[in-house]
PDB file of C-alpha atoms and ligand atoms in Angstrom:
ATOM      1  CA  UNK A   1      12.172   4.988   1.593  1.00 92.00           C
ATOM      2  CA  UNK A   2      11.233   1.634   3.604  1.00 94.00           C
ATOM      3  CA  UNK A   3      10.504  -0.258   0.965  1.00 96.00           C
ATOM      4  CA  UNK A   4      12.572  -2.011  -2.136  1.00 93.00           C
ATOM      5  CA  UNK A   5      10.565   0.558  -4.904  1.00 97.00           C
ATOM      6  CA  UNK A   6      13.389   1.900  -7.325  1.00 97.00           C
ATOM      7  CA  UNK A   7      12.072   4.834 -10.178  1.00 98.00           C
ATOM      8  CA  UNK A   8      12.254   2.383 -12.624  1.00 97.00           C
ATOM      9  CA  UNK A   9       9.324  -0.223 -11.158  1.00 98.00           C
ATOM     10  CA  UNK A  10       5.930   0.571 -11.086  1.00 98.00           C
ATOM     11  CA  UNK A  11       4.456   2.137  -8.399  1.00 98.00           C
ATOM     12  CA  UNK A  12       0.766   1.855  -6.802  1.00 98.00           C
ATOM     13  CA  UNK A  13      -0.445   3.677  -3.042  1.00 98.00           C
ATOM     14  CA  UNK A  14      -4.002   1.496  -3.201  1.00 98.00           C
ATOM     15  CA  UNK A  15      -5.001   4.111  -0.054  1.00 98.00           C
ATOM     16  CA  UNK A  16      -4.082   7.886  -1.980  1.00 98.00           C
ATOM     17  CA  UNK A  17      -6.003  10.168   0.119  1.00 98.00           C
ATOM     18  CA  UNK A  18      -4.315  13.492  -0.682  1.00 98.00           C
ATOM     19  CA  UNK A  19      -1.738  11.922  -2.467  1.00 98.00           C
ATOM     20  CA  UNK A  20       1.549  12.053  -0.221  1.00 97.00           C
ATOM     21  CA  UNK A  21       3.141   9.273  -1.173  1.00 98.00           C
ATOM     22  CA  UNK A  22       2.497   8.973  -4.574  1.00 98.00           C
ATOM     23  CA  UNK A  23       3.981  12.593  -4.535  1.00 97.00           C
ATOM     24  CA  UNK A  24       6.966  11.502  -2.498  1.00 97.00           C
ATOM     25  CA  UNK A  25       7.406   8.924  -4.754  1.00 98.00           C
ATOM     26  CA  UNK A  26       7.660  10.847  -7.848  1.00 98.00           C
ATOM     27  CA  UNK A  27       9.891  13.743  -6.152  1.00 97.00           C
ATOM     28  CA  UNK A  28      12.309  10.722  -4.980  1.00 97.00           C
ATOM     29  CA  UNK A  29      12.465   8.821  -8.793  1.00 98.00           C
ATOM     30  CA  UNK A  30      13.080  12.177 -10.217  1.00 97.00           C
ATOM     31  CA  UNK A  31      15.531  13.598  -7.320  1.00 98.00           C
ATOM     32  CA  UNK A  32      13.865  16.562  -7.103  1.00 96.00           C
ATOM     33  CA  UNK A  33      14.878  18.638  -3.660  1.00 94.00           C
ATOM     34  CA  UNK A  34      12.169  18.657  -1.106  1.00 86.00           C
ATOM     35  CA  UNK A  35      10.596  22.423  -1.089  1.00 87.00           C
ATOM     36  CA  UNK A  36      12.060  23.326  -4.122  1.00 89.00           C
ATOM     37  CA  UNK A  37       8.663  24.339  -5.546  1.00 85.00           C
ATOM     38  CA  UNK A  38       8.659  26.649  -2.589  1.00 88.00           C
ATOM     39  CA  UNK A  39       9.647  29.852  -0.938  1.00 91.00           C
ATOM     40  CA  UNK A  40      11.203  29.908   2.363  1.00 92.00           C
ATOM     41  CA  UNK A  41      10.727  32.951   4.998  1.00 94.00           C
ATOM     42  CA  UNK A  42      14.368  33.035   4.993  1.00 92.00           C
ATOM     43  CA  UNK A  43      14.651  34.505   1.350  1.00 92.00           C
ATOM     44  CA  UNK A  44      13.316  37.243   3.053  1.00 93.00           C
ATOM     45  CA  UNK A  45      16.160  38.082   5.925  1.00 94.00           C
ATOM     46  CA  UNK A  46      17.769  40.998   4.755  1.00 94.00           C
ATOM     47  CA  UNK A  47      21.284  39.886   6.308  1.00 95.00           C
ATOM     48  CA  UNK A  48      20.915  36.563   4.429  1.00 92.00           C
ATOM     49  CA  UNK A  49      22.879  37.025   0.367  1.00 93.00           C
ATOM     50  CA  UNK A  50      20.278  35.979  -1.765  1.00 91.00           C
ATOM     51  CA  UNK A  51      22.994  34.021  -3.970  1.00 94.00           C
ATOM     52  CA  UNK A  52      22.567  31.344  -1.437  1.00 93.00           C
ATOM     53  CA  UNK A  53      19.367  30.437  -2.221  1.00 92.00           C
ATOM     54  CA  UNK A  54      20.266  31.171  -5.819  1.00 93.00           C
ATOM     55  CA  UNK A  55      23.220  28.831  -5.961  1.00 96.00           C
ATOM     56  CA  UNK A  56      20.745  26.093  -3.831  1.00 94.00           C
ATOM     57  CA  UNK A  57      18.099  26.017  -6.367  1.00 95.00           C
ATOM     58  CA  UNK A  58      20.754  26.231  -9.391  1.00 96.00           C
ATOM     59  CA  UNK A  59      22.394  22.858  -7.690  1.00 96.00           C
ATOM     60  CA  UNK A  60      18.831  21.088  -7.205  1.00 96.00           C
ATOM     61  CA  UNK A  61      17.976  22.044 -10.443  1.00 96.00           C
ATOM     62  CA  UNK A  62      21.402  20.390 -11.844  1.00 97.00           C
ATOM     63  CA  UNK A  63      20.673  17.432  -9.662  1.00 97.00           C
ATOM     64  CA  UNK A  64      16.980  16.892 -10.573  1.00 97.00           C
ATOM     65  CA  UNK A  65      16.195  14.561 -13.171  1.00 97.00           C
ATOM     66  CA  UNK A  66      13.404  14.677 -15.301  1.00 96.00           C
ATOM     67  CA  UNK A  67      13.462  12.116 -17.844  1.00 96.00           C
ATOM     68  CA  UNK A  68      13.433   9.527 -15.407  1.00 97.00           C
ATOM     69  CA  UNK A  69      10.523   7.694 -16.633  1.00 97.00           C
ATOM     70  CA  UNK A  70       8.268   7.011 -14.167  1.00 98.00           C
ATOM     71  CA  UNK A  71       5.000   4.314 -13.652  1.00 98.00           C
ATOM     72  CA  UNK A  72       3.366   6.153  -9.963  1.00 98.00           C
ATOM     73  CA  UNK A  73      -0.513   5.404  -9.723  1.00 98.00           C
ATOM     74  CA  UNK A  74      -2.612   6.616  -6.678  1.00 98.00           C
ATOM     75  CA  UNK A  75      -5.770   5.240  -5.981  1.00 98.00           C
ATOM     76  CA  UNK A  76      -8.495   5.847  -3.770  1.00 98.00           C
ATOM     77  CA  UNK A  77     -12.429   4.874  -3.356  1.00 98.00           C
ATOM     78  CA  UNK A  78     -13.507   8.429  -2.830  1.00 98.00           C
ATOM     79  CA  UNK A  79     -13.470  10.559  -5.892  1.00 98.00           C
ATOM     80  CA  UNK A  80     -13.139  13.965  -3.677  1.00 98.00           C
ATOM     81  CA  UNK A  81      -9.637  12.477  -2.624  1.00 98.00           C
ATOM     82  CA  UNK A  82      -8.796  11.862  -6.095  1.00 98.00           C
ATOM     83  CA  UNK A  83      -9.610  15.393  -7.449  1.00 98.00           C
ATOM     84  CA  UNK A  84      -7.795  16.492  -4.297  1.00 98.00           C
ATOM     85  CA  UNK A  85      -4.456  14.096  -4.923  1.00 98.00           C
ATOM     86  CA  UNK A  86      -4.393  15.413  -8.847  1.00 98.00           C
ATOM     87  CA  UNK A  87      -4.930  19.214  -7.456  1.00 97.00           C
ATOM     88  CA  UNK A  88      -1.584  18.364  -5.221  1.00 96.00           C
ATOM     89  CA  UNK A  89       0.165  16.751  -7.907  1.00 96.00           C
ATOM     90  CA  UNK A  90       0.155  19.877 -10.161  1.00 95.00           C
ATOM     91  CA  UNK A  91       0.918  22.053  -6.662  1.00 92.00           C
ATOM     92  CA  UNK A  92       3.551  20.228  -6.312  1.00 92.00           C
ATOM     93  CA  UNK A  93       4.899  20.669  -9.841  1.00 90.00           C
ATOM     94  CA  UNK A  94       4.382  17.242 -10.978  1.00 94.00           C
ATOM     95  CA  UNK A  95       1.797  17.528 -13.641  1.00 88.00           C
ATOM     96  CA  UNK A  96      -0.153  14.551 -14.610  1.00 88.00           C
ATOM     97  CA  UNK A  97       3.041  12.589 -13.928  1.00 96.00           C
ATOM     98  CA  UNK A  98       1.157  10.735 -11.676  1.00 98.00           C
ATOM     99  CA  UNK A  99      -1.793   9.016 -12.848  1.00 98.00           C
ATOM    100  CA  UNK A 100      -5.036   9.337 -10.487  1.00 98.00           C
ATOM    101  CA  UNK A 101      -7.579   6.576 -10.073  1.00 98.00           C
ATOM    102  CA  UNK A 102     -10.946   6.129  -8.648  1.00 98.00           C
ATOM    103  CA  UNK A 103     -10.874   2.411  -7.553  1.00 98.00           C
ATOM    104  CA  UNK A 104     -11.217   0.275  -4.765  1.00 98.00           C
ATOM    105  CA  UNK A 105      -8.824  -1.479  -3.507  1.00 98.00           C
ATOM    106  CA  UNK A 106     -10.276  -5.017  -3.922  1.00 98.00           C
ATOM    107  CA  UNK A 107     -11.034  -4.297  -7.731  1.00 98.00           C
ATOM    108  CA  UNK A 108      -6.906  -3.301  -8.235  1.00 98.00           C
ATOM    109  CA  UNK A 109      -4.848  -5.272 -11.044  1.00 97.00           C
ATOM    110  CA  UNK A 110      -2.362  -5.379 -13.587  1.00 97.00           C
ATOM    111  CA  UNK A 111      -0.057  -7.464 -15.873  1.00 97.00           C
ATOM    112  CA  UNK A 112       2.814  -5.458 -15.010  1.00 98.00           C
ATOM    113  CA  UNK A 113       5.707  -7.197 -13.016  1.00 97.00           C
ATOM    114  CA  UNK A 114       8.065  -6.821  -9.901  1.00 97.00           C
ATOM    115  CA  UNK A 115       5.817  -3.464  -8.554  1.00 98.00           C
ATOM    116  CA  UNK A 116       5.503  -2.279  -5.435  1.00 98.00           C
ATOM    117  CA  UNK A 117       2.640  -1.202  -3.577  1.00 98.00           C
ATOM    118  CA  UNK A 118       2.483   1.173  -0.612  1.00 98.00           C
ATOM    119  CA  UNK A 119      -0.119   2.251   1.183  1.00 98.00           C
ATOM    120  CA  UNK A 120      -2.116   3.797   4.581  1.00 98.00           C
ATOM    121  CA  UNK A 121      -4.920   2.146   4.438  1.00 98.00           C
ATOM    122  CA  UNK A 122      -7.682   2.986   7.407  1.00 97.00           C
ATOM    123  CA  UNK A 123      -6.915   1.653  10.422  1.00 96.00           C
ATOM    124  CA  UNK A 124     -10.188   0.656  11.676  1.00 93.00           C
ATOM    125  CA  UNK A 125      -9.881   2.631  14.996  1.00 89.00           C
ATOM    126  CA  UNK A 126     -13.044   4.635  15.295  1.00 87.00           C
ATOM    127  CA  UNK A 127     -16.239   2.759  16.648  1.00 82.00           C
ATOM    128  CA  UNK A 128     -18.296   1.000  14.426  1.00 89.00           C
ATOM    129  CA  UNK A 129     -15.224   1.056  11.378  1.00 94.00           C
ATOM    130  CA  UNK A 130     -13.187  -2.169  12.525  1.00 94.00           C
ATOM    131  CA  UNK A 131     -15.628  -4.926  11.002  1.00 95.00           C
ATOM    132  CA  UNK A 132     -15.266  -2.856   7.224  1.00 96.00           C
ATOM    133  CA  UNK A 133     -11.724  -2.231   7.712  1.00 97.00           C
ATOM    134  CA  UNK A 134     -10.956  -5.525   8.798  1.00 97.00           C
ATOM    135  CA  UNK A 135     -13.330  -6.950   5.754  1.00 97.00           C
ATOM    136  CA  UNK A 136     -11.209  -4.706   3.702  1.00 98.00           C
ATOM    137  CA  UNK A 137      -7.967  -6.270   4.815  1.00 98.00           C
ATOM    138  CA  UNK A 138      -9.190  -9.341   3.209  1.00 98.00           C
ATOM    139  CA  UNK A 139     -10.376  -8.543   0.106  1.00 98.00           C
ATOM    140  CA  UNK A 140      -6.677  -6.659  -0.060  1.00 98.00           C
ATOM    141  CA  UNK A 141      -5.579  -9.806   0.215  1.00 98.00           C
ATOM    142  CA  UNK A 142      -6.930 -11.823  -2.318  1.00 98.00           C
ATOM    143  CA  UNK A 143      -6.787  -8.743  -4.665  1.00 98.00           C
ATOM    144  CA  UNK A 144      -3.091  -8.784  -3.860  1.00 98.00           C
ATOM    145  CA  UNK A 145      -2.537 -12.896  -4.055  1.00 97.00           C
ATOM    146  CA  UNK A 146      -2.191 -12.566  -7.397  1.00 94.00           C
ATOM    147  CA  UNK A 147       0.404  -9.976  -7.634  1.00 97.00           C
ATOM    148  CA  UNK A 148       2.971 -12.717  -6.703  1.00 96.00           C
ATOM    149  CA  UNK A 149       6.380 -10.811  -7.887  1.00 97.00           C
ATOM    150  CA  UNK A 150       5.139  -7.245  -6.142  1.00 98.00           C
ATOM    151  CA  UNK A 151       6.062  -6.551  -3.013  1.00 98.00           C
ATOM    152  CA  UNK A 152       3.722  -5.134  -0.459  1.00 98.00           C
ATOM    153  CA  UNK A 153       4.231  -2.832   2.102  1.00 98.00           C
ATOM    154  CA  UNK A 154       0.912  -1.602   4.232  1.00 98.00           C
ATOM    155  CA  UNK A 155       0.970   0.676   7.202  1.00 98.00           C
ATOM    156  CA  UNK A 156      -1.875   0.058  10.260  1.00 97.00           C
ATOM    157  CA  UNK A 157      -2.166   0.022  13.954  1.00 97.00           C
ATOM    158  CA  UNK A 158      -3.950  -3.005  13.631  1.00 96.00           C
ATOM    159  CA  UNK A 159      -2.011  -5.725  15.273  1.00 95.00           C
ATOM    160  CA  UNK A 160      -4.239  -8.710  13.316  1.00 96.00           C
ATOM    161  CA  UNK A 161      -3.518  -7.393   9.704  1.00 98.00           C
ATOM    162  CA  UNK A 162      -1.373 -10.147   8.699  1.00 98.00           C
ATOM    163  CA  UNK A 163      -4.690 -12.887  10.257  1.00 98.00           C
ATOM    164  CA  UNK A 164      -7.532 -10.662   7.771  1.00 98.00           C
ATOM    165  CA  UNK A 165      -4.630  -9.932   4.282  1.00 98.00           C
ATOM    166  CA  UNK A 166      -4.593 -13.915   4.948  1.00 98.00           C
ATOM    167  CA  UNK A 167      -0.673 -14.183   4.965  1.00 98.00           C
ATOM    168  CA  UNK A 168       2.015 -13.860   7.095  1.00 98.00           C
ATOM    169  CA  UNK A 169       4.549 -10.491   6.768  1.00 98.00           C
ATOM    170  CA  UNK A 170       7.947 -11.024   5.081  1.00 98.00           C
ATOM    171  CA  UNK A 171       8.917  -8.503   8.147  1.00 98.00           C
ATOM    172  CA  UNK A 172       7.206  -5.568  10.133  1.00 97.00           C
ATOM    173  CA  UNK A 173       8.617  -2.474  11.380  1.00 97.00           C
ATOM    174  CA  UNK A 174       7.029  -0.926  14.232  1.00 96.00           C
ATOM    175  CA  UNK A 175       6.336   3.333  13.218  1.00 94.00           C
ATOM    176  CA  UNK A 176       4.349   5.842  14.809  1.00 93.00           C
ATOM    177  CA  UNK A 177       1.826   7.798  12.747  1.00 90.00           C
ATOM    178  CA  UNK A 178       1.626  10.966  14.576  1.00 91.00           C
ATOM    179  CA  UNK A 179       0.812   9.173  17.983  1.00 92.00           C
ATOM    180  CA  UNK A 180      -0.679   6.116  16.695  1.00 95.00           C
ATOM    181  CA  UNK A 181       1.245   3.152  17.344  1.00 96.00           C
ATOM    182  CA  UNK A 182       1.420   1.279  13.934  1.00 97.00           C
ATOM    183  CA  UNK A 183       3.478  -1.311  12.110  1.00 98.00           C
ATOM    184  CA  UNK A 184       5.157  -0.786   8.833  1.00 98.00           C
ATOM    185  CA  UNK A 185       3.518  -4.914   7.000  1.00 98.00           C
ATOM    186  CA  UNK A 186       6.175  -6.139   4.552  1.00 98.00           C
ATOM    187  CA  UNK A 187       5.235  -8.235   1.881  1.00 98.00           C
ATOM    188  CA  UNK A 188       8.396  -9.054  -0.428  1.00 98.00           C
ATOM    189  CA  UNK A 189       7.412  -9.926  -3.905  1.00 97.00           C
ATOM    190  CA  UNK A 190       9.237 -12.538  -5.664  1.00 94.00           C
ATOM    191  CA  UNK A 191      12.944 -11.321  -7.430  1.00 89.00           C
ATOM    192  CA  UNK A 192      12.953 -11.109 -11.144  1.00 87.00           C
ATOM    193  CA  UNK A 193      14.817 -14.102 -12.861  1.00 88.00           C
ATOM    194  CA  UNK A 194      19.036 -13.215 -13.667  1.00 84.00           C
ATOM    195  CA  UNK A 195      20.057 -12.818 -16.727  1.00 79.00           C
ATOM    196  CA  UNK A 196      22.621 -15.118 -18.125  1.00 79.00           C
ATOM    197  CA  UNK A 197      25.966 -14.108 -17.928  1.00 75.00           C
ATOM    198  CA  UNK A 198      27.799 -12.944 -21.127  1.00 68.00           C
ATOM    199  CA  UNK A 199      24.276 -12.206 -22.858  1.00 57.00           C
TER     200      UNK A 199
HETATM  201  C1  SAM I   1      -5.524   7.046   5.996  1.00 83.11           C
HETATM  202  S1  SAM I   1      -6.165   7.652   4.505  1.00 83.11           S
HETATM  203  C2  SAM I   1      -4.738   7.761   3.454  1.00 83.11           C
HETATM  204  C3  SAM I   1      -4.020   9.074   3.602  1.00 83.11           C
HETATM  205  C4  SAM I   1      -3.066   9.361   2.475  1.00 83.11           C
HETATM  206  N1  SAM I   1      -1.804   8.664   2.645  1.00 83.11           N
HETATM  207  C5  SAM I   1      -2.865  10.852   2.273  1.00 83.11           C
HETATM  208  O1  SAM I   1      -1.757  11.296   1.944  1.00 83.11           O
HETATM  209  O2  SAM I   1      -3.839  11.619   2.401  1.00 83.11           O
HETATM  210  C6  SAM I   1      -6.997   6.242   3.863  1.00 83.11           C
HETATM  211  C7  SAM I   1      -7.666   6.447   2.507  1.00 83.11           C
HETATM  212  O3  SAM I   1      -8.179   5.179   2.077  1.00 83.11           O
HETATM  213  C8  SAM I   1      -9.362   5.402   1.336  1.00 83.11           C
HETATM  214  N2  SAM I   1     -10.122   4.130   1.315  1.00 83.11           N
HETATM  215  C9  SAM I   1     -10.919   3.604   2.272  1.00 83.11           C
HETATM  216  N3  SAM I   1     -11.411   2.409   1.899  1.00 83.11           N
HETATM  217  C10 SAM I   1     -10.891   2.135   0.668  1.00 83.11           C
HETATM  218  C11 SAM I   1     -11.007   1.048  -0.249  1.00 83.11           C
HETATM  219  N4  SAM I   1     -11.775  -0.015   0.015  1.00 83.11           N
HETATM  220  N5  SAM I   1     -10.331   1.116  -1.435  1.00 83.11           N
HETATM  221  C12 SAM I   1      -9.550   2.198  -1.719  1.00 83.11           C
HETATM  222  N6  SAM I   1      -9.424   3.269  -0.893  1.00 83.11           N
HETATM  223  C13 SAM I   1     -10.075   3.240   0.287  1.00 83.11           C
HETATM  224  C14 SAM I   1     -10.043   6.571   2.035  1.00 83.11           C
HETATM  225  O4  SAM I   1     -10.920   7.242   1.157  1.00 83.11           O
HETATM  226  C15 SAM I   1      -8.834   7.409   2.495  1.00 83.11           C
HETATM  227  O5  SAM I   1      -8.571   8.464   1.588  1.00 83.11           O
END
């Protein structure tokens, strides 16, 4: 919700894992109510009418939209975390809606224009990790240099990402993952040309 991504752009998290944001994504471009694949222990409170929870998931469902095309890919190195990210997907009601990827990062790219990519990529923090991570960072890069009209957004606690992605952010947002002290990077891709009045 930090970022410039509307449902009708394409959509890439580089860093899947599980698949959260991909997920989130999807749920957002198709306004579908958070939990409403769910059950809540309230449903079960005898003093609470059930036609609350009726009329609730009768206005999501009105509010939902599900022909909202959507163009959400999730990628990740490890092919466990890919199985894992699909396996949400469906949980979460989504279906192959998503498309799941086995790729690293440095080998991501497409013809497709004006994207956005977001991801949580590792931070680097454990012992021993910070030389990969940081030799990650710059093959994101020069993956990414290319991608001149998507905009970028990357989430890490480490304060010399902009010095190893080899450019410096748009803007950064300071966040906290959990307790880690992180910054939201901000790479805004070039806008797509106007179109000509009265055409
Ligand atoms: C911090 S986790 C992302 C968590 C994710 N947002 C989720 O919902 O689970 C970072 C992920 O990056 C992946 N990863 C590490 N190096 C990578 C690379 N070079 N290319 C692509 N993915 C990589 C790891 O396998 C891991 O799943």
């Amino acid at each position: 919700m930090l970022t410039n991504w509307k449902p009708d752009k394409p959509f890439i998290d580089p860093f899947c894992g599980s698949g959260t944001i991909p997920i989130e994504a999807a749920l957002i471009g198709q306004n579908i109510a958070p939990g409403f694949n769910r059950e809540f222990v309230s449903e079960t409170w005898s003093w609470m009418d059930s036609k609350v929870w009726d009329e609730a998931r009768i206005e999501a469902e009105d509010l939902a939209d599900y022909d909202q095309y959507l163009d959400i890919t999730g990628c990740d190195i490890d092919h466990r975390m890919v199985d894992i990210a699909k396996a949400n997907s469906f949980e979460a009601g989504l279906g192959d809606l998503i498309e799941f990827k086995q790729m690293q990062v440095r080998d991501i790219s497409t013809r497709k224009e004006y994207g956005v990519i977001v991801g949580n990529p590792p931070y680097g923090e454990r012992l021993g990790e910070k030389k990969a991570v940081e030799q990650m960072y710059r093959e994101m890069g020069q993956a990414f240099k290319k991608l001149d009209t998507w905009s970028v957004y990357m989430i890490t606690s480490n304060p010399d990402f902009e010095q190893h992605y080899g450019k410096p952010a748009t803007k950064k947002r300071k966040l906290f993952n959990g307790f880690i002290r992180a910054d939201l990077y901000q790479y805004w891709g070039k806008r797509p040309p106007r179109q000509p009045q009265g055409e």
